[in-house]
Amino acid sequence: MRLTRTQFLGLSAAAAGTVSLSGCAALVQRYATPEVPDRVGEADADPVVWRVLNRAMFGPRPGDVERVAGVGVDAFIEEQLAPERIPEDWASSLRVGTLDTLEMDAEDARDWEMSNFPEVGKGQAAVELQQACLIRAVYSARQLQEVMMDFWSDHFNVSQLKADCSWLKTVDDRLLRKHAMGKFRDLVSASAHSPAMLFYLDNDKNRRRDAGGDGPNENYARELLELHTLGVNGGYSLKDVQEIARCFSGWGFKKGLTWKPGDFEFRAGQHDDGSKHVLGTLIPGGQGVRDGEQVIDLVCHHPSTARYLARKLCRRFVADRPDPKLVARVAGVFERTDGDIRQVLSALLHSEEFKHGGAPKLKRPVEYAVSAMRAVNANSSCAGVLPHLERMGQLPYKWTMPDGYPERPEAWAPGLLARWNFVVELVQGRLAGTSVPLDRLARATRAAEPLPVLQGLSRAVLGKAITETGIRSLVGEHMPKAFPKTEELQAWTALLLASPGFQYR
Amino acid sequence: MPVSSTAPRRPLLSTAGARQFVFDPQRGPKGDVLVLVFLRGGMDGLHVVPPHGDAAYRKHRHALAVSEPGKGNGTRNLDGFFGLHPDLAPLHELYQDKQLAVVHASGSPDRTLSHFEAMQTMERGVADGNVTATGWIARHLAATTPESPTPLRAVAISDVLPKSMQGAIDATAVRSIAEYRLNVPDQWEDPFRKALGRMYATGSDLASTAGRGTLKLLTKLDRLDPAQYRPEGGAQYPEGDFGSGLKQVAQLIKADIGLEIAEVDLGGWDAHAVQIQLMVGLMQQLGKGLHALYSDLGERTKRVTVVAMSEFGRRVNENGSLGTDHGRATAMFLLGGGIRGGRVWGRWPGLEKEQLDKDGNLQVTTDYRDILGEIVDRRLGNPQVSRVFPEYEPSYLGLTA
C-alpha cells in the first residue's frame, strides 16, 4: 500500500502523539520528497522576485518564482514577516523530527550521546543541530526566520567546539529562534542568560575580585559591547567594559555534583554589589542581579546599537557597502520601535534599495549549498552536506571566534573548488542520503529540444535564460541532437550551479 | 519606472566584456614558509637529546640511558653537554652545518599531563587551552593578508584540520595533495574543466577572479603527481605517511602556489612501555624525514623554517615497564636558513632531585610561545605577536638570524 503524505502524517501523529520519527529515516525520505511542479523555467524571473527569493530566503525552489509573482512581492514579504502564521512545510518538520536531541536539554543530550555513541564520545548531538540547521534552511516554509537564524547565530556566536557548548548550543539555538523575529532586547537578554553564552564567553567565571577564582572576567562584557550591541566604534571605553563586567559578576548557570548544567543562576555571593558607572549612567549599589538587566537596557537602547544593527542587517540583505541613507532610515525604525526586529526588517525589505539597489552579494557556503539544493529540489537528510560545508569552510556553529562567520566576501573567495565538487556530487546523486529529480525537472521544462531544456534549467538555477556565449561556454561545441541524456542533464546542471553567476545572491 | 531597468546586475555565467582582472596567484608569502611537525604523544626529550653531561642523567635512566658519546652506537655529541640520539644521526649533520637548533627544557604551562589538554593548549597558542577556541596558526593567518587569495595558504597533510589551524578559512586539510582536485567522473574531467575555464575566463568580479586562480592552481597541481615527483639534492624520504607528507610539502613549496604554513604530524611517542623499541622507528623517520626535506629544498631552505615540537616530555625516572610516563619539558627542534643553528638553546634546569618539579619532571624553562613568537615575528614577518599569542609577552631567545 502506498500512503499519501497526509495519511502518513496523520498515522504517525496518531501513533505517537507528538511526532517522533527516530528510526523512520527511510519513510521520511520517501514521504518528505519535495514535489516538482508541472512547469519549470517557462520565463525569466522578474528581477525583484528573484532578489527577494535569494536574499530574504535561501533561494528559490522550482515553482517559487511563479508563486511569489502571483501573490506579489510585498504581500509575500508580509507573509514571511509573520512566521508564526505560516504552516510549517512538513518536508522540514518530518526531517527535523528524525533527530533525537533537538528538543533535549543539554544534560539529556549529553547522556544520549554517551549511551548511543560511547566510542565517539563527543559530537553527535552537535552534528544533529548542524543537520537541523540545514534541513530548516532547505525545507522550512518560514524562510525569512531561518535567514535571520543564520544572522543571529553569527551575531551571538557560540562555537560547539568549546567543550560543553557541544550540547549547550542546542539549547541556545532554541532561545535564539524564540526571539529571532521579536524584540532585540529580548534576544540580548536571552543570550545573556543562556548557559551556552555564559560558558562560551567565560561570564560563568566572572566574579567579584575577592570572591575566589580568577576574579573579574571581562570577556562577555567586551563582546556584549563590541559585537552584540554598540559595535567596535560605538563610543565606549575600557572603563565601561570593566564596569559592565562588574555588573555581570555572579551571572552563571546551575551545576550539580556531576555534569548537570541547568538554567541561569545568579550567585549573589560572587556579585560585586558596589555602585558602577556604565556609559555615563550611574548604577547604584545593592541592586544584585538587576545590575545586569539595567546594562542590557542601556546597551540595547543606545543609539550606536541601532546604527550598528541597521548597518549589519543592510550588509546582509542589501550590499557589502550599504547606502548610509538606508542605514540611517533603518536605524531610525530600530530606535522608534524599541528594536522590534519585525518592523526593522519590514522597513528594510520593503525599501527600494533592497528591491533594486546594491551590488551582487557573494553567497557564503551555507547559502550556496542550501540554494543549490533548493534550486534542484533535492530530497536530502542533509547529513551528507556537512562534510562538504566543512571543506567550504562554514560548518554551522563551528566558528570559534565570537564574531561569527565573516560576512566579507573576500573571506570566502578561496573556497570555490569545494563548491564545485559539492554540486557535482549533488546532481549526480552521490551525496549520502540525497537524491535529485533531475529528469523530472527537465521534463517539467516541457521542452523536447536540448536547447530549450537547457534554458529551462538555467531559469531554475539562475533566474534567466543564458546568452549565446553562455551556451557555448557551458556546452562546448557539441549540443546534443535529441532530448538530453541523464548524464548531460547532470553536467549542465552542475555547471550552472558551479558558474560564477550562481555564486551570488 | 519599469522595474527591470533598475534591477540589480548580477554576473550570469560570466561577465561578458568585462575588463580582464590582473590576477597572479604565484606571488609567494613575504616571510618564510613554516613547516610545523607536531610530534604527538609526548616525545621524551631526555631520550632524543640526552644531557650526557648532567651527572644525574644516569641516576634516573638505567635501561633507557643512551650510550655516551664516542662509544659504539653512542650519543652524537652536540656541545659537550647534550647529545643527539644515534637514530637521529641525519639531524647531527644539519646541526654541524648550523642549520639545526635545539631548545631543551621547553614546553607549555599546562600541568594536566593529559595529551588532549596539553596539545590543545599548545595548538591554540595559550596557557590554558580552554580560554580560546582558535588555533595560533589561524590567528596568524587572520592577522596577515596574503598578496593574493590562495586556497592553499595553509595546508595540513592530515585527515582533519589540526587545532592549530582551526578557525582559519584559508587552511585546508588533505590526506594527499592528489585530493585537491576536481571530483568529477573521469569522462567529465576534460570537458567540465574546459567549461569552467570558459565560464570563469573574463569576469572581473570576485568569484570569477577567484575561480581563475583555483583553475590555475588545479593545473599546477596536475603536474605535481606525487607518484612522479623526483626529489632533488639526493633526498631520500622515509617510507610511510610522514615521509610522504613531507615530500608533498616540498612539492607545494617548490610549486610557488602561495603556501605559507604546512603541518605534517608524526604521532606515536607515548612510550609508557618498551620505549627503546618504540622510539627507534619514530626517531629514524623524524631524522631521515627532516634531512630529506632539507636536502630536497636546497637553496629554498633560506626561506623555510621547520619546527618540530611535542605536547610534553616524559617523567625523568623510567617506570617499571621499560618506559616513561607523562612529564613536562621536552626538546624542540628548529631548522632553517633563518635559524641560528649549531647550538642548544634554553636554560638547563638540571636533573638532580631538588631541581625537578614536585612530580619528578624536568622543569619548563622556555615557554613554547617564546620560540614560536620569535619565529612568527622575525621569520614569518608578522609583528602582531600579541594577536597570535594573546595574554602573553614572549621573551625572544634570539635564535633567529
mmCIF file of C-alpha atoms in Angstrom, chain A residues 46-48 50-51 161-163 202 205 355-358 360 362 392-393 399-401 406 409-414 416-417 420-421 424-425 427-428 430 462-467 470-476 487 490-491 494-496 498-504, chain B residues 1 3-4 6-14 16 116 120 124 128 130-135 138-139 142 149-152 166-170 173 179-185 187-188 191-192 194-196 198-200 205-208 210-212 214-215 218:
data_model
loop_
_atom_site.group_PDB
_atom_site.id
_atom_site.type_symbol
_atom_site.label_atom_id
_atom_site.label_comp_id
_atom_site.label_asym_id
_atom_site.label_seq_id
_atom_site.Cartn_x
_atom_site.Cartn_y
_atom_site.Cartn_z
ATOM 1 C CA ASP A 46 11.190 39.082 -12.523
ATOM 2 C CA PRO A 47 14.421 40.573 -11.083
ATOM 3 C CA VAL A 48 12.723 41.845 -7.928
ATOM 4 C CA TRP A 50 14.469 36.883 -7.854
ATOM 5 C CA ARG A 51 16.116 39.309 -5.438
ATOM 6 C CA LEU A 161 33.910 23.398 19.589
ATOM 7 C CA LYS A 162 34.306 24.918 23.029
ATOM 8 C CA ALA A 163 33.904 21.934 25.348
ATOM 9 C CA ASP A 202 33.505 32.946 30.359
ATOM 10 C CA LYS A 205 33.862 32.582 35.803
ATOM 11 C CA LYS A 355 14.476 45.590 -4.180
ATOM 12 C CA HIS A 356 16.551 47.438 -6.751
ATOM 13 C CA GLY A 357 19.830 48.618 -5.249
ATOM 14 C CA GLY A 358 23.151 47.218 -4.192
ATOM 15 C CA PRO A 360 25.572 41.241 -6.111
ATOM 16 C CA LEU A 362 28.707 36.553 -2.766
ATOM 17 C CA MET A 392 33.909 25.010 2.027
ATOM 18 C CA GLY A 393 34.757 26.488 5.433
ATOM 19 C CA TRP A 399 33.186 29.222 14.026
ATOM 20 C CA THR A 400 35.457 29.522 17.012
ATOM 21 C CA MET A 401 35.766 33.284 17.405
ATOM 22 C CA PRO A 406 32.603 36.513 8.255
ATOM 23 C CA PRO A 409 33.183 38.194 0.559
ATOM 24 C CA GLU A 410 36.978 38.022 0.358
ATOM 25 C CA ALA A 411 36.954 35.521 3.185
ATOM 26 C CA TRP A 412 35.099 33.010 1.019
ATOM 27 C CA ALA A 413 36.781 33.509 -2.331
ATOM 28 C CA PRO A 414 39.361 30.733 -1.870
ATOM 29 C CA LEU A 416 35.423 27.554 -4.927
ATOM 30 C CA LEU A 417 36.828 24.091 -5.573
ATOM 31 C CA TRP A 420 32.255 22.832 -7.468
ATOM 32 C CA ASN A 421 32.844 19.381 -6.022
ATOM 33 C CA VAL A 424 28.856 17.684 -8.908
ATOM 34 C CA GLU A 425 28.170 15.134 -6.171
ATOM 35 C CA VAL A 427 23.456 16.430 -9.121
ATOM 36 C CA GLN A 428 24.969 13.005 -9.658
ATOM 37 C CA ARG A 430 26.430 10.738 -4.976
ATOM 38 C CA LEU A 462 19.986 31.448 -12.462
ATOM 39 C CA GLY A 463 16.578 33.031 -12.960
ATOM 40 C CA LYS A 464 17.060 33.607 -16.645
ATOM 41 C CA ALA A 465 17.999 32.062 -19.920
ATOM 42 C CA ILE A 466 21.679 32.159 -20.814
ATOM 43 C CA THR A 467 23.208 34.041 -23.696
ATOM 44 C CA GLY A 470 26.981 31.355 -22.134
ATOM 45 C CA ILE A 471 25.634 28.381 -24.036
ATOM 46 C CA ARG A 472 28.906 27.911 -25.883
ATOM 47 C CA SER A 473 30.810 28.206 -22.597
ATOM 48 C CA LEU A 474 28.670 25.605 -20.966
ATOM 49 C CA VAL A 475 28.014 23.051 -23.681
ATOM 50 C CA GLY A 476 31.139 23.486 -25.777
ATOM 51 C CA GLU A 487 24.420 12.458 -17.811
ATOM 52 C CA GLN A 490 23.774 16.309 -14.734
ATOM 53 C CA ALA A 491 26.746 18.013 -16.346
ATOM 54 C CA ALA A 494 26.373 21.043 -12.243
ATOM 55 C CA LEU A 495 27.951 23.690 -14.468
ATOM 56 C CA LEU A 496 25.054 26.090 -13.972
ATOM 57 C CA ALA A 498 29.191 25.934 -10.430
ATOM 58 C CA SER A 499 29.043 29.064 -12.576
ATOM 59 C CA PRO A 500 30.160 32.481 -11.313
ATOM 60 C CA GLY A 501 26.557 33.695 -11.520
ATOM 61 C CA PHE A 502 25.281 31.155 -9.001
ATOM 62 C CA GLN A 503 27.964 32.220 -6.501
ATOM 63 C CA TYR A 504 25.944 35.383 -5.953
ATOM 64 C CA MET B 1 9.702 53.439 -13.850
ATOM 65 C CA VAL B 3 11.443 47.601 -12.540
ATOM 66 C CA SER B 4 13.773 45.869 -14.942
ATOM 67 C CA THR B 6 16.983 49.480 -12.375
ATOM 68 C CA ALA B 7 17.152 45.858 -11.388
ATOM 69 C CA PRO B 8 20.385 44.784 -9.739
ATOM 70 C CA ARG B 9 23.000 43.486 -12.107
ATOM 71 C CA ARG B 10 24.255 40.024 -11.463
ATOM 72 C CA PRO B 11 27.018 38.351 -13.350
ATOM 73 C CA LEU B 12 25.408 35.493 -15.219
ATOM 74 C CA LEU B 13 27.657 32.757 -16.424
ATOM 75 C CA SER B 14 30.391 35.277 -16.743
ATOM 76 C CA ALA B 16 30.978 39.352 -20.734
ATOM 77 C CA PHE B 116 44.457 16.172 24.900
ATOM 78 C CA GLN B 120 45.077 21.780 22.831
ATOM 79 C CA ARG B 124 45.712 27.086 20.470
ATOM 80 C CA ASP B 128 45.085 27.189 29.087
ATOM 81 C CA ASN B 130 40.024 26.321 27.243
ATOM 82 C CA VAL B 131 40.309 30.108 27.034
ATOM 83 C CA THR B 132 40.070 30.283 23.270
ATOM 84 C CA ALA B 133 38.889 28.013 20.526
ATOM 85 C CA THR B 134 41.056 29.242 17.667
ATOM 86 C CA GLY B 135 44.443 27.913 16.782
ATOM 87 C CA ALA B 138 44.601 30.554 12.343
ATOM 88 C CA ARG B 139 45.152 33.776 14.276
ATOM 89 C CA ALA B 142 43.898 36.252 10.214
ATOM 90 C CA PRO B 149 43.974 34.973 -2.323
ATOM 91 C CA THR B 150 45.015 31.362 -2.467
ATOM 92 C CA PRO B 151 43.078 28.294 -1.470
ATOM 93 C CA LEU B 152 46.217 26.683 -0.123
ATOM 94 C CA GLN B 166 41.033 25.748 13.470
ATOM 95 C CA GLY B 167 39.178 28.950 12.780
ATOM 96 C CA ALA B 168 41.063 29.644 9.555
ATOM 97 C CA ILE B 169 39.106 29.647 6.333
ATOM 98 C CA ASP B 170 42.213 29.657 4.183
ATOM 99 C CA ALA B 173 43.496 19.547 5.389
ATOM 100 C CA GLU B 179 42.966 15.000 -3.256
ATOM 101 C CA TYR B 180 42.926 18.674 -4.121
ATOM 102 C CA ARG B 181 41.290 18.122 -7.458
ATOM 103 C CA LEU B 182 38.019 18.331 -9.271
ATOM 104 C CA ASN B 183 35.980 15.384 -8.121
ATOM 105 C CA VAL B 184 34.168 14.619 -11.390
ATOM 106 C CA PRO B 185 33.738 11.345 -13.267
ATOM 107 C CA GLN B 187 34.844 11.160 -18.725
ATOM 108 C CA TRP B 188 33.799 14.627 -17.489
ATOM 109 C CA PRO B 191 35.012 18.940 -20.860
ATOM 110 C CA PHE B 192 33.948 20.014 -17.369
ATOM 111 C CA LYS B 194 37.173 23.452 -20.058
ATOM 112 C CA ALA B 195 33.622 24.632 -19.480
ATOM 113 C CA LEU B 196 34.587 26.043 -16.080
ATOM 114 C CA ARG B 198 35.279 29.394 -20.295
ATOM 115 C CA MET B 199 32.694 30.444 -17.709
ATOM 116 C CA TYR B 200 35.320 31.933 -15.418
ATOM 117 C CA ASP B 205 34.071 40.101 -10.094
ATOM 118 C CA LEU B 206 35.455 38.361 -7.033
ATOM 119 C CA ALA B 207 34.106 34.889 -7.847
ATOM 120 C CA SER B 208 35.430 34.949 -11.414
ATOM 121 C CA ALA B 210 38.982 33.500 -7.525
ATOM 122 C CA GLY B 211 37.732 30.862 -9.971
ATOM 123 C CA ARG B 212 40.562 31.583 -12.390
ATOM 124 C CA THR B 214 41.556 27.980 -8.486
ATOM 125 C CA LEU B 215 41.692 26.618 -12.032
ATOM 126 C CA LEU B 218 44.487 22.832 -10.326
#
